[in-house]
Coordinates of C-alpha atoms in Angstrom, one line a residue:
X49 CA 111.9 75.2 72.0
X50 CA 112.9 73.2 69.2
X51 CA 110.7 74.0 66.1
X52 CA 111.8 77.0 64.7
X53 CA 108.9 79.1 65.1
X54 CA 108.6 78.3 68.7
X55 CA 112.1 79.8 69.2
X56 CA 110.7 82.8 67.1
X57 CA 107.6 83.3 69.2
X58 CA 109.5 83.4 72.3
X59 CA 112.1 85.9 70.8
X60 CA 109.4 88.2 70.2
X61 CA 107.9 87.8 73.7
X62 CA 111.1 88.4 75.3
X63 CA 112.2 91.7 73.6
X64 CA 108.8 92.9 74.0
X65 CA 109.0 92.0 77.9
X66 CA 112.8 93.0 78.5
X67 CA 111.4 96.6 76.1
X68 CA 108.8 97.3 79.1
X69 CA 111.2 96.2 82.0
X70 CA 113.8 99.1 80.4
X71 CA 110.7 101.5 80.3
X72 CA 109.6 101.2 83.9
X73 CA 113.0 100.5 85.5
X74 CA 114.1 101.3 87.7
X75 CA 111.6 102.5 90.1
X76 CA 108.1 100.6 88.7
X77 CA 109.8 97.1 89.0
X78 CA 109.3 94.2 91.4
X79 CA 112.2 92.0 92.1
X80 CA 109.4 88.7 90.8
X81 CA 109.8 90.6 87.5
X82 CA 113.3 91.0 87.8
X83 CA 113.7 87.3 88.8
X84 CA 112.1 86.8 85.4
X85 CA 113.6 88.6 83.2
X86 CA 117.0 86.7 84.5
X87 CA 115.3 83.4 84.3
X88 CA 113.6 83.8 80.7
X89 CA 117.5 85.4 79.9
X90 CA 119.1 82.4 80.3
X91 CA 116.6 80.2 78.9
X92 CA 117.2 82.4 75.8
X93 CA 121.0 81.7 76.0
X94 CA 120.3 77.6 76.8
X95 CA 118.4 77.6 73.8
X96 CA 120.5 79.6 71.9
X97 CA 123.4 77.2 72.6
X98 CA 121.5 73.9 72.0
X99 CA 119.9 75.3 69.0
X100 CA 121.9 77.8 67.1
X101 CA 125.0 77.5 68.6
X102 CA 127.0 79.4 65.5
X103 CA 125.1 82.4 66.3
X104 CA 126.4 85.1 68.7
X105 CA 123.9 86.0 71.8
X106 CA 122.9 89.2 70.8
X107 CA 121.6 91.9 73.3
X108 CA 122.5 94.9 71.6
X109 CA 118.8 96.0 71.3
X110 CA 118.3 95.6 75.1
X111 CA 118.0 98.7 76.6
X112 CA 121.5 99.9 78.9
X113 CA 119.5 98.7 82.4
X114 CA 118.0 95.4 81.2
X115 CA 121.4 95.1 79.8
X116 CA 123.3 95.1 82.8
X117 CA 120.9 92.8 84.1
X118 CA 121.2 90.1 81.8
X119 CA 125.0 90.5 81.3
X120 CA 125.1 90.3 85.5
X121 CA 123.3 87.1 85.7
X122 CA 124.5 85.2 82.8
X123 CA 128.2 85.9 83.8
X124 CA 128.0 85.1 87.6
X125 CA 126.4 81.4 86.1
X126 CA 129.0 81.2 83.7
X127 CA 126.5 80.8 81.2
X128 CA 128.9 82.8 78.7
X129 CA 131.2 80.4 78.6
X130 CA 129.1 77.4 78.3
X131 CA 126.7 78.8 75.3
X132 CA 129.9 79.3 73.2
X133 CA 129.6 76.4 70.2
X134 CA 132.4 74.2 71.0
X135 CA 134.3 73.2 67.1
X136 CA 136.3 70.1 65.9
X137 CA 139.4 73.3 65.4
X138 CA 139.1 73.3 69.5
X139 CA 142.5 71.7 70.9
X140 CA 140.4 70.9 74.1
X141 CA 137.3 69.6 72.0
X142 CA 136.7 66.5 73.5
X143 CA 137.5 68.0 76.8
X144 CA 134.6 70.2 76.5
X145 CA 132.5 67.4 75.2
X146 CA 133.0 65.8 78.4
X147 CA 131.4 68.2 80.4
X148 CA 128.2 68.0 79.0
X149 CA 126.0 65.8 81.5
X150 CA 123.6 64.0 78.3
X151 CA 123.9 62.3 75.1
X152 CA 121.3 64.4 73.7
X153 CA 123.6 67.5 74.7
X154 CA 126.8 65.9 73.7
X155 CA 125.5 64.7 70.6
X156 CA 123.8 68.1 69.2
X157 CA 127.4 69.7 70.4
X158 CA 128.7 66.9 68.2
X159 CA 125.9 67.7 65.3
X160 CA 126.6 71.5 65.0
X161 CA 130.4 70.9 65.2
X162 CA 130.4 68.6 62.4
X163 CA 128.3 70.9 60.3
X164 CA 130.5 73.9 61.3
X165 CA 133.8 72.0 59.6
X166 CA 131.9 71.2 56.5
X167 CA 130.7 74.5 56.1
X168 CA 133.9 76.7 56.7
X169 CA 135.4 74.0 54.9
X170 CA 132.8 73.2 51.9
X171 CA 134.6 75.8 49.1
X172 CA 137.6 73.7 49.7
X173 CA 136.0 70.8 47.9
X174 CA 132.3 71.2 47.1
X175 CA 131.3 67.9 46.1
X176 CA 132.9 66.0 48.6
X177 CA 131.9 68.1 51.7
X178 CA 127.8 68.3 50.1
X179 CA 128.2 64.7 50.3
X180 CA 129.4 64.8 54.1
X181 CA 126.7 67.1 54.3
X182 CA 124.1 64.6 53.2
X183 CA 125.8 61.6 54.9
X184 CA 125.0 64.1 58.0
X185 CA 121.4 64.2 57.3
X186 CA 121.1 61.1 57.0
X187 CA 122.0 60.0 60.5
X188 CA 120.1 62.7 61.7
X189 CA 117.1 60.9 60.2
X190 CA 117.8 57.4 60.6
X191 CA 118.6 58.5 64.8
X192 CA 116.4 60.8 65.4
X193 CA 114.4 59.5 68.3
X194 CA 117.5 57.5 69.7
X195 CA 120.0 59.8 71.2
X196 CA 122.7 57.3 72.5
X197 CA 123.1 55.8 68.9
X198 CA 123.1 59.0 67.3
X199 CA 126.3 60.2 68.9
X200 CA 127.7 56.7 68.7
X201 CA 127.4 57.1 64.7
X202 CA 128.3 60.8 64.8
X203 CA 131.5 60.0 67.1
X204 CA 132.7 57.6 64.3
X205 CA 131.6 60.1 61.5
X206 CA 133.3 62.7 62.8
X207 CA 137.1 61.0 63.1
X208 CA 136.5 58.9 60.1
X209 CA 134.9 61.5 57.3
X210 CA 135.0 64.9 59.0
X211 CA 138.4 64.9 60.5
X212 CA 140.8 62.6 58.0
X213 CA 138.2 61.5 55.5
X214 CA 139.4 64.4 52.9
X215 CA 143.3 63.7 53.4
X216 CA 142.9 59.8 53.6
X217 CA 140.8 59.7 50.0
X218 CA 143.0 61.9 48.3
X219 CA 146.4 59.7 49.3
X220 CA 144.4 56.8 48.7
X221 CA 144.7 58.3 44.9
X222 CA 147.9 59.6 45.2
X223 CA 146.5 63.6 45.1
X224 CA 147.2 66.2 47.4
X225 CA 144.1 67.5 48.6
X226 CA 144.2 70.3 46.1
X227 CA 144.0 67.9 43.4
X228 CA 141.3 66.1 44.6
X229 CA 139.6 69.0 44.9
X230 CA 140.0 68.8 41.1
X231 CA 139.4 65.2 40.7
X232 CA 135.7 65.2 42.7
X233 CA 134.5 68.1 40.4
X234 CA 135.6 66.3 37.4
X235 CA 134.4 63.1 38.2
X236 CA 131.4 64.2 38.9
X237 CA 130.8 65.9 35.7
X238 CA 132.0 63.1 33.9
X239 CA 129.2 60.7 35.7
X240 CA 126.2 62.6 35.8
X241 CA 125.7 62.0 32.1
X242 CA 125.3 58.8 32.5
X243 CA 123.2 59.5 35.6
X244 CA 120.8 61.5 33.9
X245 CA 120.1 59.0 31.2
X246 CA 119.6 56.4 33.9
X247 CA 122.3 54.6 33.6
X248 CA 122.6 50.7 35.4
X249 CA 125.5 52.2 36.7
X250 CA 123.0 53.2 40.1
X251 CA 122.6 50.0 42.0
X252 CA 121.4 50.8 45.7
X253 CA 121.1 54.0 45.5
X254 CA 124.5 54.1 45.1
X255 CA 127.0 54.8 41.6
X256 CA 129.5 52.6 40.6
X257 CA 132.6 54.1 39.2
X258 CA 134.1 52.5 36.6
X259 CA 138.1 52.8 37.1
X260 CA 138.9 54.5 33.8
X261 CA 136.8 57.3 34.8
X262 CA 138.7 57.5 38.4
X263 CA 141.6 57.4 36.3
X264 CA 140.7 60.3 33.0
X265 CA 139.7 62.2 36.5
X266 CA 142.8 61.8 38.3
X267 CA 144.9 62.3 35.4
X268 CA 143.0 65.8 34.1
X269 CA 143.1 66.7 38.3
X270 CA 146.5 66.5 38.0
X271 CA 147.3 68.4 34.8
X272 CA 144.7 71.2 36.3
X273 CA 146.7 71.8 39.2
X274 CA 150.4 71.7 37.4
X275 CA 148.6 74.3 34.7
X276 CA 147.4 76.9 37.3
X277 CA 151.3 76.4 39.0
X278 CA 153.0 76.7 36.4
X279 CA 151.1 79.8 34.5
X280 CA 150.6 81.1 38.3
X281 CA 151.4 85.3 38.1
X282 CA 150.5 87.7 40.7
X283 CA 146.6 88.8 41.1
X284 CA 145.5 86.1 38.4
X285 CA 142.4 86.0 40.5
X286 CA 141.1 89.7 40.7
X287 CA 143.1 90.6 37.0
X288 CA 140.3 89.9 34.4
X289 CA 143.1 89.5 31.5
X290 CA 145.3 87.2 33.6
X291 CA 142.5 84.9 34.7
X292 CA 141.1 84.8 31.2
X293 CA 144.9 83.2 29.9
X294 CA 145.0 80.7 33.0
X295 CA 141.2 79.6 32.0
X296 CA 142.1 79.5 28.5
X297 CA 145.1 77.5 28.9
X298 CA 142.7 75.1 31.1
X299 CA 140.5 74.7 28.1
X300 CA 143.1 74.2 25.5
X301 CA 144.4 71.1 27.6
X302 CA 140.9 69.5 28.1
X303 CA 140.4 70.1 23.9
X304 CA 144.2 69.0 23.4
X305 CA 144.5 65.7 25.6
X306 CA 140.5 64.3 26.3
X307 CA 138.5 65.3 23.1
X308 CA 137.7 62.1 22.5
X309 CA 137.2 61.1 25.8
X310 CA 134.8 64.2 26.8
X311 CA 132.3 65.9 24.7
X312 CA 132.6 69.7 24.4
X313 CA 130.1 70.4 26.0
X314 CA 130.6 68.8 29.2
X315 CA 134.8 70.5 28.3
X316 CA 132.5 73.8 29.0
X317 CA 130.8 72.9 31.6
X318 CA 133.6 71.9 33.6
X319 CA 135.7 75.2 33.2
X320 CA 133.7 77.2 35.8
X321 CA 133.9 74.9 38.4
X322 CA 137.9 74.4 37.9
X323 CA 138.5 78.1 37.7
X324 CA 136.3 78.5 41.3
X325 CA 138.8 76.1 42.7
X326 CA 141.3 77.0 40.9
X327 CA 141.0 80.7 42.5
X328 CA 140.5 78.7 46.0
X329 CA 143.4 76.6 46.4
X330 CA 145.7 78.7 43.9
X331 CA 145.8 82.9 45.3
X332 CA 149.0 82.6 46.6
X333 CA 151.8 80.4 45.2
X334 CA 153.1 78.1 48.0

């Protein structure tokens, strides 16, 4: 049940079955097909939970008496409770994690809760929840026939980038995480010139950072934030006219402070991504 158009083939046969059980119910039925339709039900809900475990089980277009059926059986195993996706934001987390009987179950529980943080949590900070994103990925690859190791290495990546990773870098820098929110986006922008032209700044597939660049990014992070605090009025984010003053005065401080140290048009470039943030982190006043 794995590959995706497995999963899809089986959806189909299984509304199409449940659609004639709910046509020929309840007098035309034999308690074998009954017995069926419960077992291929919670099939559907074990693969729902090891597979797509952020989606809801949805029986909506089940017909009332297959239904009843399915909600009947699923219930008196417990099923419901078990195909609910178990997240990091869970105060009984690890709790739950210990109630799953393989590594192979414990560590996809693990997978989809690690992806579930990064993506209610990527807008935060783009760039440095893609790259938890592709760190991910990548230990889904390099583990992928060796389930033991696999949640070994997601254990640690979990409580060392996931859960702290954020908070830890940005004191590291002396930011709040708001700023370095700021400081990724701008750093970023500030390297991939450089990138682009091939710089010999990539060595082993990974980028060294010079420390003035940490340090222009830190220090424009920083004026960012105080900018959008201290010009901060009610509805700057939905008011056209008030966001276009808090995006000018974010221009006018790049131009002012770092024109020699950024070109203009990288100045442009970064504006967008500073006002998305900006909009994120600054709606309310705190």
């Amino acid at each position: 049940m794995e590959p995706e158009d497995k999963r899809a083939e089986f959806e189909l046969s299984y509304k199409q079955f449940a659609g004639t059980m709910e046509q020929l119910m309840p007098g035309h039925v034999s308690t074998d097909n009954t017995n069926d339709l419960r077992w291929l039900s919670y099939i559907r809900a074990a693969a729902k939970a090891r597979f797509e475990p952020d989606t809801e089980l949805d029986i909506s277009d089940c017909g009332e008496k297959v239904r009843q059926i399915i909600n009947d059986h699923l219930t008196s195993y417990g099923v419901e409770q078990w195909i609910k996706p178990i997240t990091l934001f869970d105060k009984d987390y690890k709790k739950k994690l210990e109630t799953l009987k393989s590594d192979e179950a414990i560590a996809s529980s693990m997978e989809h809760a690690a992806k579930h943080v990064i993506n209610v949590k990527m807008s935060d900070n783009p760039v440095y929840y893609t790259s938890l994103l592709e760190k991910l990925q990548q230990i889904l690859d390099e583990t992928k026939n060796d389930w033991t190791e696999r949640k070994k290495q997601l254990e640690e990546f979990i409580n060392n980038d996931v859960k702290m990773g954020e908070t830890e870098e940005a004191e590291a820098l002396g930011l709040t995480n708001k700023e370095y929110a700021f400081f990724e986006i701008i750093k970023k922008h500030l390297l991939e010139p450089d990138e682009a032209a091939g710089s010999k700044a990539k060595e082993a597939s990974e980028v060294y950072i010079s420390q003035d660049i940490l340090d222009l990014s830190k220090d424009i992070a920083q004026n960012v934030a105080d900018i959008v605090a201290n010009t901060w009025v009610i509805d700057w984010t939905t008011n056209p006219t008030k966001t276009a003053d808090i995006e000018r005065s974010i221009f006018m401080m790049l131009t002012s402070k770092y024109f020699k140290q950024i070109k203009m048009d990288v100045r442009k470039q970064l504006i967008t991504p500073l006002l998305h943030l900006a909009k994120k982190h600054f709606a309310t006043r705190d």
